[in-house]
Short mmCIF file of C-alpha atoms and ligand atoms in Angstrom, two decimals:
data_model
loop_
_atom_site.label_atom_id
_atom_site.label_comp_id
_atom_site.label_asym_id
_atom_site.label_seq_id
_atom_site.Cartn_x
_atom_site.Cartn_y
_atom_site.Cartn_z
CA UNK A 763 -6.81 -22.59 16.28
CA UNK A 764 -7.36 -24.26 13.23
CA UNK A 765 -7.01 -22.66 9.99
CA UNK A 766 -9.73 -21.29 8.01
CA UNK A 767 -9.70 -23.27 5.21
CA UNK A 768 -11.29 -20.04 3.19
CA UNK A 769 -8.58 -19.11 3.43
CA UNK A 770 -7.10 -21.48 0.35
CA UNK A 771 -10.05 -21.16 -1.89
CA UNK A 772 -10.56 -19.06 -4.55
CA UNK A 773 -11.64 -15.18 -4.91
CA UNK A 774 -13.31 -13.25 -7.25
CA UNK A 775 -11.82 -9.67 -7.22
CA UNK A 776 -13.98 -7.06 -9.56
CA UNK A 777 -14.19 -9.91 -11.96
CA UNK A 778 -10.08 -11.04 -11.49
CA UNK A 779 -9.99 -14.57 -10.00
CA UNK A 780 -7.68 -15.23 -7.29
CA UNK A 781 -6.31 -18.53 -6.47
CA UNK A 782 -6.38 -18.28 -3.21
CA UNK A 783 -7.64 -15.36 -0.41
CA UNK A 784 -3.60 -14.60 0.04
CA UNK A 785 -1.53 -11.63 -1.14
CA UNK A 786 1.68 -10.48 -0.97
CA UNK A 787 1.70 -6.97 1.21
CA UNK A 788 3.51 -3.87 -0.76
CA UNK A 789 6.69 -3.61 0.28
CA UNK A 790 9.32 -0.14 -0.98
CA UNK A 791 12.54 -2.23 -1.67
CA UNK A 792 14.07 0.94 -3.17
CA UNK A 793 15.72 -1.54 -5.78
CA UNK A 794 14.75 -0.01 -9.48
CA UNK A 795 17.49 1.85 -11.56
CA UNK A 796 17.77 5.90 -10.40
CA UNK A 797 15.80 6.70 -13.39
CA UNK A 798 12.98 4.77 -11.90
CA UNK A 799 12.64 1.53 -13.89
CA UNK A 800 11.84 -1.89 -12.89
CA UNK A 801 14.77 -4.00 -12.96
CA UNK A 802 15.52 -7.93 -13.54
CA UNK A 803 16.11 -7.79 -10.24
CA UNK A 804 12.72 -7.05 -9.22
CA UNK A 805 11.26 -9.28 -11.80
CA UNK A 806 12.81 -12.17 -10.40
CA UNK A 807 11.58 -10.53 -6.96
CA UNK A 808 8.04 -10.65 -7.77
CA UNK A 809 8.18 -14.19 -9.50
CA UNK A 810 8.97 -15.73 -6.56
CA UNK A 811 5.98 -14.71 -4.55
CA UNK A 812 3.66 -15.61 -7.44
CA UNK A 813 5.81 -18.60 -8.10
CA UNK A 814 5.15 -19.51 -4.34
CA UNK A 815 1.26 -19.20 -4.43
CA UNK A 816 0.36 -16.20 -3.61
CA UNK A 817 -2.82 -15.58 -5.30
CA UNK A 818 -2.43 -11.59 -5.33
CA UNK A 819 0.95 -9.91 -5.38
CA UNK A 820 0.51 -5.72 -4.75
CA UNK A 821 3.47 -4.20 -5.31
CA UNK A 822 5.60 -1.61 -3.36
CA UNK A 823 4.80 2.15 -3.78
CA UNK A 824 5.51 3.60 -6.46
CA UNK A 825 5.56 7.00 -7.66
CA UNK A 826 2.91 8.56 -9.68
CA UNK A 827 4.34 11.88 -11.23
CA UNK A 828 7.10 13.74 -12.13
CA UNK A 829 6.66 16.37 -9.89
CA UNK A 830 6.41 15.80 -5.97
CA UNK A 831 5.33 12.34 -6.01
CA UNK A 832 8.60 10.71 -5.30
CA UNK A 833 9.74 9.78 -1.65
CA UNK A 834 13.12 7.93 -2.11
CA UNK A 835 16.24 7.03 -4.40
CA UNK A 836 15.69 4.01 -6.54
CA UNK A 837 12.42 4.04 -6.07
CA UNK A 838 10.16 2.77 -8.86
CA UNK A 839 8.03 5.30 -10.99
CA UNK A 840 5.30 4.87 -12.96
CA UNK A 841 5.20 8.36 -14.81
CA UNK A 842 5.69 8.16 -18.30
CA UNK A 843 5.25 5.11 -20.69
CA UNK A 844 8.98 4.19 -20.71
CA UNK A 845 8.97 3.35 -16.71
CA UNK A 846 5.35 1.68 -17.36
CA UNK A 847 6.72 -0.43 -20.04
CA UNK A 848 9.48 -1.52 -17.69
CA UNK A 849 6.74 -3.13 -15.37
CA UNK A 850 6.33 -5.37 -17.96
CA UNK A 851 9.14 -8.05 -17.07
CA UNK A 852 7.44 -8.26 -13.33
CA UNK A 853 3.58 -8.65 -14.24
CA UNK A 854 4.68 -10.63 -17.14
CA UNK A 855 6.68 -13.14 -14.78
CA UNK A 856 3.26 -12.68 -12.22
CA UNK A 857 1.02 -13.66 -14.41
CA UNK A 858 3.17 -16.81 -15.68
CA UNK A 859 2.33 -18.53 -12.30
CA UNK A 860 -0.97 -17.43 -12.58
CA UNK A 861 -0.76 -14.78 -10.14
CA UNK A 862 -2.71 -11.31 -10.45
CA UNK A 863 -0.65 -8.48 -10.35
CA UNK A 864 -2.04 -4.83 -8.55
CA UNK A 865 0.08 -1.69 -8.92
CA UNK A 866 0.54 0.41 -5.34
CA UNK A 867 0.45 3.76 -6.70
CA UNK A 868 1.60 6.34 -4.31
CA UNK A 869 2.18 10.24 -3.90
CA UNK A 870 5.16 10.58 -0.56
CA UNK A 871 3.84 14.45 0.47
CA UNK A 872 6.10 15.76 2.76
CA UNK A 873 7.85 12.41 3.84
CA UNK A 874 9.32 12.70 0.52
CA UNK A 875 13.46 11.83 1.69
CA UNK A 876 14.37 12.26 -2.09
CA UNK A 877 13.46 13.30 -5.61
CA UNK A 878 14.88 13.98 -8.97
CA UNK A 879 12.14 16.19 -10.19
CA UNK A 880 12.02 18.80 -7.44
CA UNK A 881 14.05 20.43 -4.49
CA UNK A 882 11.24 20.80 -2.17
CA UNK A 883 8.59 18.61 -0.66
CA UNK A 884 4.90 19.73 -0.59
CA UNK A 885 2.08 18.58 1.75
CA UNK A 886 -1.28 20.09 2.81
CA UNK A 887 0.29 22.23 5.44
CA UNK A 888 4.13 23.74 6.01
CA UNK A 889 4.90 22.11 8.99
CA UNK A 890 7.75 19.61 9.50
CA UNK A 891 6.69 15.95 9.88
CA UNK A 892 7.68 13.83 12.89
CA UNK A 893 10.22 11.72 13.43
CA UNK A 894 13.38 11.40 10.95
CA UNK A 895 13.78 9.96 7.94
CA UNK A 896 14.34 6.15 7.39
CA UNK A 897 18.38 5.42 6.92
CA UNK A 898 16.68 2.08 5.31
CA UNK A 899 15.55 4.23 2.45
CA UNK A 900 18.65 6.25 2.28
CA UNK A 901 17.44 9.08 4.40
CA UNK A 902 19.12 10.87 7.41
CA UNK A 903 18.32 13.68 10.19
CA UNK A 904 14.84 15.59 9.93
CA UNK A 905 12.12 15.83 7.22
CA UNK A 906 12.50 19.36 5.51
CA UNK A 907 9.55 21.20 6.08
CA UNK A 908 7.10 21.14 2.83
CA UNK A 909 5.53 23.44 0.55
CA UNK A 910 1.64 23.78 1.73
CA UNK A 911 0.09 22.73 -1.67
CA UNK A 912 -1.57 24.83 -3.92
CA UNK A 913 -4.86 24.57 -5.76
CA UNK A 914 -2.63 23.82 -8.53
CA UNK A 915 -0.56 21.30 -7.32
CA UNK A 916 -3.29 19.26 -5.57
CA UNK A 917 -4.72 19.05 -9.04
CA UNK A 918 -1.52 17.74 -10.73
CA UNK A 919 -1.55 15.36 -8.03
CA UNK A 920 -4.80 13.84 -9.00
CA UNK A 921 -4.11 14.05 -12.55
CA UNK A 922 -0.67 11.91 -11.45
CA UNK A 923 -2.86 9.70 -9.21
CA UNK A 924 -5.01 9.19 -12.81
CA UNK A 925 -2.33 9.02 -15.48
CA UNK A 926 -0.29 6.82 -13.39
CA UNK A 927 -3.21 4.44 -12.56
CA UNK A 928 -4.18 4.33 -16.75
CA UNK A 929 -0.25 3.48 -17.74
CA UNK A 930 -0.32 0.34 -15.11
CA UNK A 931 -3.27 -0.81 -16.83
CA UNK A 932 -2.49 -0.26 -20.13
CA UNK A 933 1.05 0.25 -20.44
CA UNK A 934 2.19 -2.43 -17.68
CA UNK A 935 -0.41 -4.45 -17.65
CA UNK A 936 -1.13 -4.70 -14.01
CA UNK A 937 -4.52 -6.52 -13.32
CA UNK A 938 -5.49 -3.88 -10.60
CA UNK A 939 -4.93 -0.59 -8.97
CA UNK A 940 -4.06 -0.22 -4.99
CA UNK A 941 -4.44 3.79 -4.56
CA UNK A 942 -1.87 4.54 -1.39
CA UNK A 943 -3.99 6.25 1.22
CA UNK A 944 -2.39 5.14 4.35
CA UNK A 945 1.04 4.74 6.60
CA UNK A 946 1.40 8.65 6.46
CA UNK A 947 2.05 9.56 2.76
CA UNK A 948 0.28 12.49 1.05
CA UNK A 949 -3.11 11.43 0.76
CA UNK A 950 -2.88 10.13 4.81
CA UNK A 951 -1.52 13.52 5.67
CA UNK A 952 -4.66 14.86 4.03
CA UNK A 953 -6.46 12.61 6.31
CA UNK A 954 -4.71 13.56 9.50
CA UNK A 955 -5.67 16.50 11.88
CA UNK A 956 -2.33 17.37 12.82
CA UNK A 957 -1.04 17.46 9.28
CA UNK A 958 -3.74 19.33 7.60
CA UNK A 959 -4.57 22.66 8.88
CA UNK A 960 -5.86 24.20 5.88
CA UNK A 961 -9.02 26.69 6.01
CA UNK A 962 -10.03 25.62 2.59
CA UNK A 963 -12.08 22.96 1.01
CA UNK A 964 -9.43 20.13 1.93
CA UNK A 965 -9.20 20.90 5.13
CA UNK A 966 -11.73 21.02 8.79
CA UNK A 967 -13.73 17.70 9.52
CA UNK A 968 -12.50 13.86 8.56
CA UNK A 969 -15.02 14.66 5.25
CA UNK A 970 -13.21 17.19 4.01
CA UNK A 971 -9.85 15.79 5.20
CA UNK A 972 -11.24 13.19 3.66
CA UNK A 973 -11.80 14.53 0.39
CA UNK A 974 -8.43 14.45 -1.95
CA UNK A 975 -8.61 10.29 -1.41
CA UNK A 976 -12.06 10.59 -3.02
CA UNK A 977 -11.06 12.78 -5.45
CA UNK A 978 -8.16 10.29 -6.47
CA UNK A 979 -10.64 7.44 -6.52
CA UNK A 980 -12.52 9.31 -8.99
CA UNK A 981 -10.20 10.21 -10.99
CA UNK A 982 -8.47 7.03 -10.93
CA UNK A 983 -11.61 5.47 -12.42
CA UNK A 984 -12.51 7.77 -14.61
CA UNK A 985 -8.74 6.38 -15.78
CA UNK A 986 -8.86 3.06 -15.69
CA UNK A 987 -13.05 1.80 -16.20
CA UNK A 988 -13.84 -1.72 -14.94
CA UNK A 989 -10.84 -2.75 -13.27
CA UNK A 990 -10.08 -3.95 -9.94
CA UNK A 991 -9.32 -0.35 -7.82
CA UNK A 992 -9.46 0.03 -4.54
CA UNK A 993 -7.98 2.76 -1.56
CA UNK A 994 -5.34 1.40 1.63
CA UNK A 995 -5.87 3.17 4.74
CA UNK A 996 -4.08 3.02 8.35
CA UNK A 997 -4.17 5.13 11.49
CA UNK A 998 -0.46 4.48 11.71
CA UNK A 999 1.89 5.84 10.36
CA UNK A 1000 5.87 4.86 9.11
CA UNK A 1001 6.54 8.16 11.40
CA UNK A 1002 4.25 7.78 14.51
CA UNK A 1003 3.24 4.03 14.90
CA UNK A 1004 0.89 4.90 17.67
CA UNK A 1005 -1.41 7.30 15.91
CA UNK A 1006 -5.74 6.96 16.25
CA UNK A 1007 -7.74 8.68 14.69
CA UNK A 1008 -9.32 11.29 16.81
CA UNK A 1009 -12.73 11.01 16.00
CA UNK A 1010 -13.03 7.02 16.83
CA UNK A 1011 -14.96 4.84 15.28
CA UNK A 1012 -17.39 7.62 14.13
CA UNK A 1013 -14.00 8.41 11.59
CA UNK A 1014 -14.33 4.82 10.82
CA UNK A 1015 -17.50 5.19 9.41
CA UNK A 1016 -17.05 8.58 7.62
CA UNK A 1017 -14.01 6.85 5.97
CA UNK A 1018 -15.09 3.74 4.97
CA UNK A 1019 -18.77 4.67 4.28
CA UNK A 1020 -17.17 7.36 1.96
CA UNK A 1021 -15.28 5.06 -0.08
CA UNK A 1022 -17.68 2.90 -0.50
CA UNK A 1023 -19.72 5.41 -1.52
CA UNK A 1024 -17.21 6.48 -3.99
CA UNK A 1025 -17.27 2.80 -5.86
CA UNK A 1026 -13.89 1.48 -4.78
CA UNK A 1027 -13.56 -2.81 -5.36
CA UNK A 1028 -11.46 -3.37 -2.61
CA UNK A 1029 -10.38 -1.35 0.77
CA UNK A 1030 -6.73 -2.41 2.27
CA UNK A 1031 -6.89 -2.02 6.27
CA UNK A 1032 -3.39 -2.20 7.98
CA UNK A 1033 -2.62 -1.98 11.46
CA UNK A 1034 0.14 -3.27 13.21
CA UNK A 1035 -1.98 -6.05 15.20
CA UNK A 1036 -4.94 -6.30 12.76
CA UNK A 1037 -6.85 -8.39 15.26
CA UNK A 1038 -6.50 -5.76 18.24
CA UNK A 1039 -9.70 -3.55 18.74
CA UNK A 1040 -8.80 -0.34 16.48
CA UNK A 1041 -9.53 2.64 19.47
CA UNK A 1042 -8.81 1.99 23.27
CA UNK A 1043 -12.58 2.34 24.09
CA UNK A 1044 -14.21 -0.48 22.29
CA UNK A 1045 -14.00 -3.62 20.90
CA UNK A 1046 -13.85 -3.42 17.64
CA UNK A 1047 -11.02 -3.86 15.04
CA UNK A 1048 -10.21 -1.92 12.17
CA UNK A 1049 -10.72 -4.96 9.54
CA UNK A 1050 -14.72 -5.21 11.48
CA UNK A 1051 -15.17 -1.49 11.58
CA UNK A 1052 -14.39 -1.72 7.66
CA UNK A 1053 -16.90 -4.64 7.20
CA UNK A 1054 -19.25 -2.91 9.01
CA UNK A 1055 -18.92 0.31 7.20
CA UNK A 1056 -18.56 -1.02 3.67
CA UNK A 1057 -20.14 -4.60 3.76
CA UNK A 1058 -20.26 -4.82 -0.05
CA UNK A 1059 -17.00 -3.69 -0.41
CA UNK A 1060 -14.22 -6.35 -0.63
CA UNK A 1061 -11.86 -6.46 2.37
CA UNK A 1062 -8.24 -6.80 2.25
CA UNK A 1063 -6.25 -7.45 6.06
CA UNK A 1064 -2.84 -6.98 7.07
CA UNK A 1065 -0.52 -6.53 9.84
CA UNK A 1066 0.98 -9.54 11.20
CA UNK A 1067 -1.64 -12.33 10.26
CA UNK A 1068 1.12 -14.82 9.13
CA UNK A 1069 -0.23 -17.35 11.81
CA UNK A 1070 -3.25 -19.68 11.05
CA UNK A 1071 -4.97 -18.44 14.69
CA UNK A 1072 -4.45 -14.56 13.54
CA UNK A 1073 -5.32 -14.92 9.97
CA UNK A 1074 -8.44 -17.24 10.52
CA UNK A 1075 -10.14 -14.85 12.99
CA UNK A 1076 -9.68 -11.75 10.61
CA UNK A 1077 -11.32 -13.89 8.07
CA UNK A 1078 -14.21 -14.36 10.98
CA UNK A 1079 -14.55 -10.59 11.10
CA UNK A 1080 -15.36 -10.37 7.23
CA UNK A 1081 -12.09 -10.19 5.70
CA UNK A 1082 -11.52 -11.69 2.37
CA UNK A 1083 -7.54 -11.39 1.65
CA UNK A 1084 -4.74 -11.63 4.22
CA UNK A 1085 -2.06 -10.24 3.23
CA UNK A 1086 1.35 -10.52 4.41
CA UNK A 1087 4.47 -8.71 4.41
CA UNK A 1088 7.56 -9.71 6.41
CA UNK A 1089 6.86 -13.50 6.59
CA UNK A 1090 6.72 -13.71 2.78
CA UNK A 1091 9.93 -11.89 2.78
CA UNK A 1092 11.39 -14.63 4.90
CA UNK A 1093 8.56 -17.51 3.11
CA UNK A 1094 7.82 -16.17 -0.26
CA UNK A 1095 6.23 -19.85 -0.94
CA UNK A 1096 4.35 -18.88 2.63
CA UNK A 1097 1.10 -20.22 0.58
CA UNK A 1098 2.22 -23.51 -0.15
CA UNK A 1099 3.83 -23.49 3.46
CA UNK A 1100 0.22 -22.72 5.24
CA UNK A 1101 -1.26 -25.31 3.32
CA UNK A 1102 0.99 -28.00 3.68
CA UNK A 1103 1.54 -27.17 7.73
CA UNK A 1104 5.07 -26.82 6.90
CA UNK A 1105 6.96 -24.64 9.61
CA UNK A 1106 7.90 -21.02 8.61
CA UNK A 1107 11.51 -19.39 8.67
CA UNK A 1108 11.50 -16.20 10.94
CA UNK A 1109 11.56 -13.12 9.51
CA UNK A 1110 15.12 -12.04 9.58
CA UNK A 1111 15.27 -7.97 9.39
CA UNK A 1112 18.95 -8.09 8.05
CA UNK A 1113 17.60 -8.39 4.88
CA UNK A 1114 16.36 -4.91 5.07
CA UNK A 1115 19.76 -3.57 6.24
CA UNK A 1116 21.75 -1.34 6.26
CA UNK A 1117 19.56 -0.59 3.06
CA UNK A 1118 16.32 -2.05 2.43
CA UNK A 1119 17.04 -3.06 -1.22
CA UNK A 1120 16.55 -6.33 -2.69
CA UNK A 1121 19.62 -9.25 -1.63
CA UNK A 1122 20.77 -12.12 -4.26
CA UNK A 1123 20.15 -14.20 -0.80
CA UNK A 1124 17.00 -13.59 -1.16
CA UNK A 1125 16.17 -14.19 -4.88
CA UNK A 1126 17.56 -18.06 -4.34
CA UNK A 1127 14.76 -18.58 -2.24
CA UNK A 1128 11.60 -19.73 -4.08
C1 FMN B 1226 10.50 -3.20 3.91
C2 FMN B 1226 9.08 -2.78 3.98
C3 FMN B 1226 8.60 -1.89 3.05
C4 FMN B 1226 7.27 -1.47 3.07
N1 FMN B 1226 6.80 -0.65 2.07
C5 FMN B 1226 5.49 -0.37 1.99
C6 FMN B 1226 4.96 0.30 0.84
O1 FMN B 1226 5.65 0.62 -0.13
N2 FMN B 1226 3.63 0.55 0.82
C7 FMN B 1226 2.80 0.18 1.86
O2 FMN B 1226 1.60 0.44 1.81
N3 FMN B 1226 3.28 -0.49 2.93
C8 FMN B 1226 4.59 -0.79 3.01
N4 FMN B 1226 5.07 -1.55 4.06
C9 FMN B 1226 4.14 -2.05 5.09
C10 FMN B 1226 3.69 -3.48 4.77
O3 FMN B 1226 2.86 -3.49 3.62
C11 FMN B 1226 2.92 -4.10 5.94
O4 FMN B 1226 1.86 -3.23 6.27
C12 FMN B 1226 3.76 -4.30 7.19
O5 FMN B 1226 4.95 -5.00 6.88
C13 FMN B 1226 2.97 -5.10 8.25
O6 FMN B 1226 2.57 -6.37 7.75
P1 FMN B 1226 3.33 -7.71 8.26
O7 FMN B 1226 3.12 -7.76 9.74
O8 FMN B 1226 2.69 -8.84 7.54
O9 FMN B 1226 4.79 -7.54 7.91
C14 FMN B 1226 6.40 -1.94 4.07
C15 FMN B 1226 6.89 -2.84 5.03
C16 FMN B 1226 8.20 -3.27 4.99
C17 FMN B 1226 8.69 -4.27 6.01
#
């Protein structure tokens, strides 16, 4: 199939142009200092991608607050104006090549695998997650079992969610705000039947599962006013691939009717083949279910679209951003390479071993 050639023209965002419909997907490289800074490093990280054409670059998750929040050593915080200031070197070097830069913000839950604030993890409900750990992110054996949250510390979650969202903005001068609702962190666990069993008002049918993500989103604009904002969501998960949402397509609806509802810019779909239908009875997938849902909403896809055929038909089912994850690792001028035919390197996955940290072979590449 021949590529869309949409695909290479420019995008108004909530009033941020893009360059072109392609961005760079967020990806945890567990590279920032242990006190939770950007580095150099990750500076020269970024550039590359912006440097390479992506129009959009959203960064890797990073953690909101200073008390559960974080999921992994080195991982890059966002909590105070010190670690927001930090940020600086990597929009700064973004928005040299004319790139936009959007801030993942994101709250681990109970697949927190490490954190300097706390001892324990907390999620909606005390039960250990599935699966182990990643040994990628410097994690090993079982998840501990979390802390079900209180009243009290869903609300300092939000208010983390907020101030985190205001210092990227102001203090870091990211151009937009990617709220982390998906891939099984705290605000997915919300979301998910068999990790929510409260009785309470967070807790029952995919509304009120639902709930804490709109919550966030309100908060998060109340933050941050007229800026580019907008909500990721999955059914899978980093710790059960496979997972569907119980409730269909009729979830579907609830969830992206709901944050629509709630004013979000943009909504981030992932699945692991974002073409595939989204539920095994039906047709539809998860980027048309979105479309169909939220049809004023703008619509970011992901999950291996790095080919013109994959990417293009997407596009054909309303989505208005591809973005792209491990082919920009191996292709971080993947833009430039779609456009000019060029062939692309293969994704090679030792870069993300044994530790999934940032490698000097990498920042040659440009
Ligand atoms: C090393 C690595 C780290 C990732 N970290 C994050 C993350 O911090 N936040 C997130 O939402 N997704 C994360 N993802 C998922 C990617 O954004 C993307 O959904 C996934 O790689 C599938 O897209 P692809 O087929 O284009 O690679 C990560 C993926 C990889 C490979």
């Amino acid at each position: 199939m021949m590529l869309n050639p949409r695909i290479l023209t420019p995008y108004d965002m909530a009033g941020r142009a893009l360059k072109n419909r392609l961005a760079v997907a967020p990806m945890t490289r567990v590279s920032a200092t242990a006190a939770g800074h950007a580095t150099q490093e990750m500076a020269r990280y970024y550039e590359r991608f912006a440097q390479g054409g992506f129009g959009l670059v959203i960064t890797e998750g990073i953690y909101t607050d200073q008390k559960h929040s974080q999921g992994y050593p080195f991982q890059p915080g966002i909590t105070d104006d010190v670690q927001a200031r930090a940020w600086r070197m990597v929009t700064d070097r973004i928005h040299a090549h004319r790139g936009v830069a959007f801030a993942q913000i994101m709250h681990a839950g109970a697949l927190s695998q490490s954190n300097r604030f706390v001892d324990v993890s907390a999620g909606p409900s005390a039960l250990r997650p599935k699966g182990e750990q990643m040994k990628f992110y410097y994690g090993a054996g079982q998840y501990p079992v979390p802390r079900a949250m209180t009243e009290e510390d869903i609300a300092d979650a939000i208010e983390g969610f907020a101030q985190a969202a205001s210092l990227a903005i102001k203090s870091a001068h990211f151009d937009g705000i990617e709220i982390h609702g998906a891939n099984g962190y705290l605000l997915d666990q919300f979301l998910t039947d068999y990790t929510n069993q409260r009785n309470d008002r967070w807790g029952g049918s995919v509304q009120a599962r639902m709930s804490l993500t709109l919550e966030v989103v309100k908060a998060v604009r109340q933050a941050v006013g007229v800026v580019p904002m907008g909500v990721r969501i999955s059914q899978g998960k980093v710790n059960d691939f496979e997972h569907k949402w119980p409730e269909g397509e009729q979830a579907a609806e609830v969830i992206f009717g709901s944050l629509s509802d709630a004013g979000v810019d943009f909504i981030h779909v992932t699945e692991f083949e974002a073409w595939k239908p989204a539920f095994p009875a039906g047709q539809n997938s998860l980027v048309s279910l979105s479309r169909r849902y939220a049809p004023k909403v703008a619509l970011i896809a992901n999950g291996g679209l790095h080919t013109a055929e994959h990417a293009s038909s997407v596009m054909e089912e309303g989505a208005d951003i591809i973005a792209i994850g491990k082919a920009a690792l191996a292709n971080p001028d993947f833009p430039r390479r779609l456009a000019s035919k060029e062939a692309l390197d293969e994704f090679d996955a030792s870069i993300l071993g044994p530790i999934a940290n940032i490698k000097n072979s990498e920042l040659a590449l440009a």
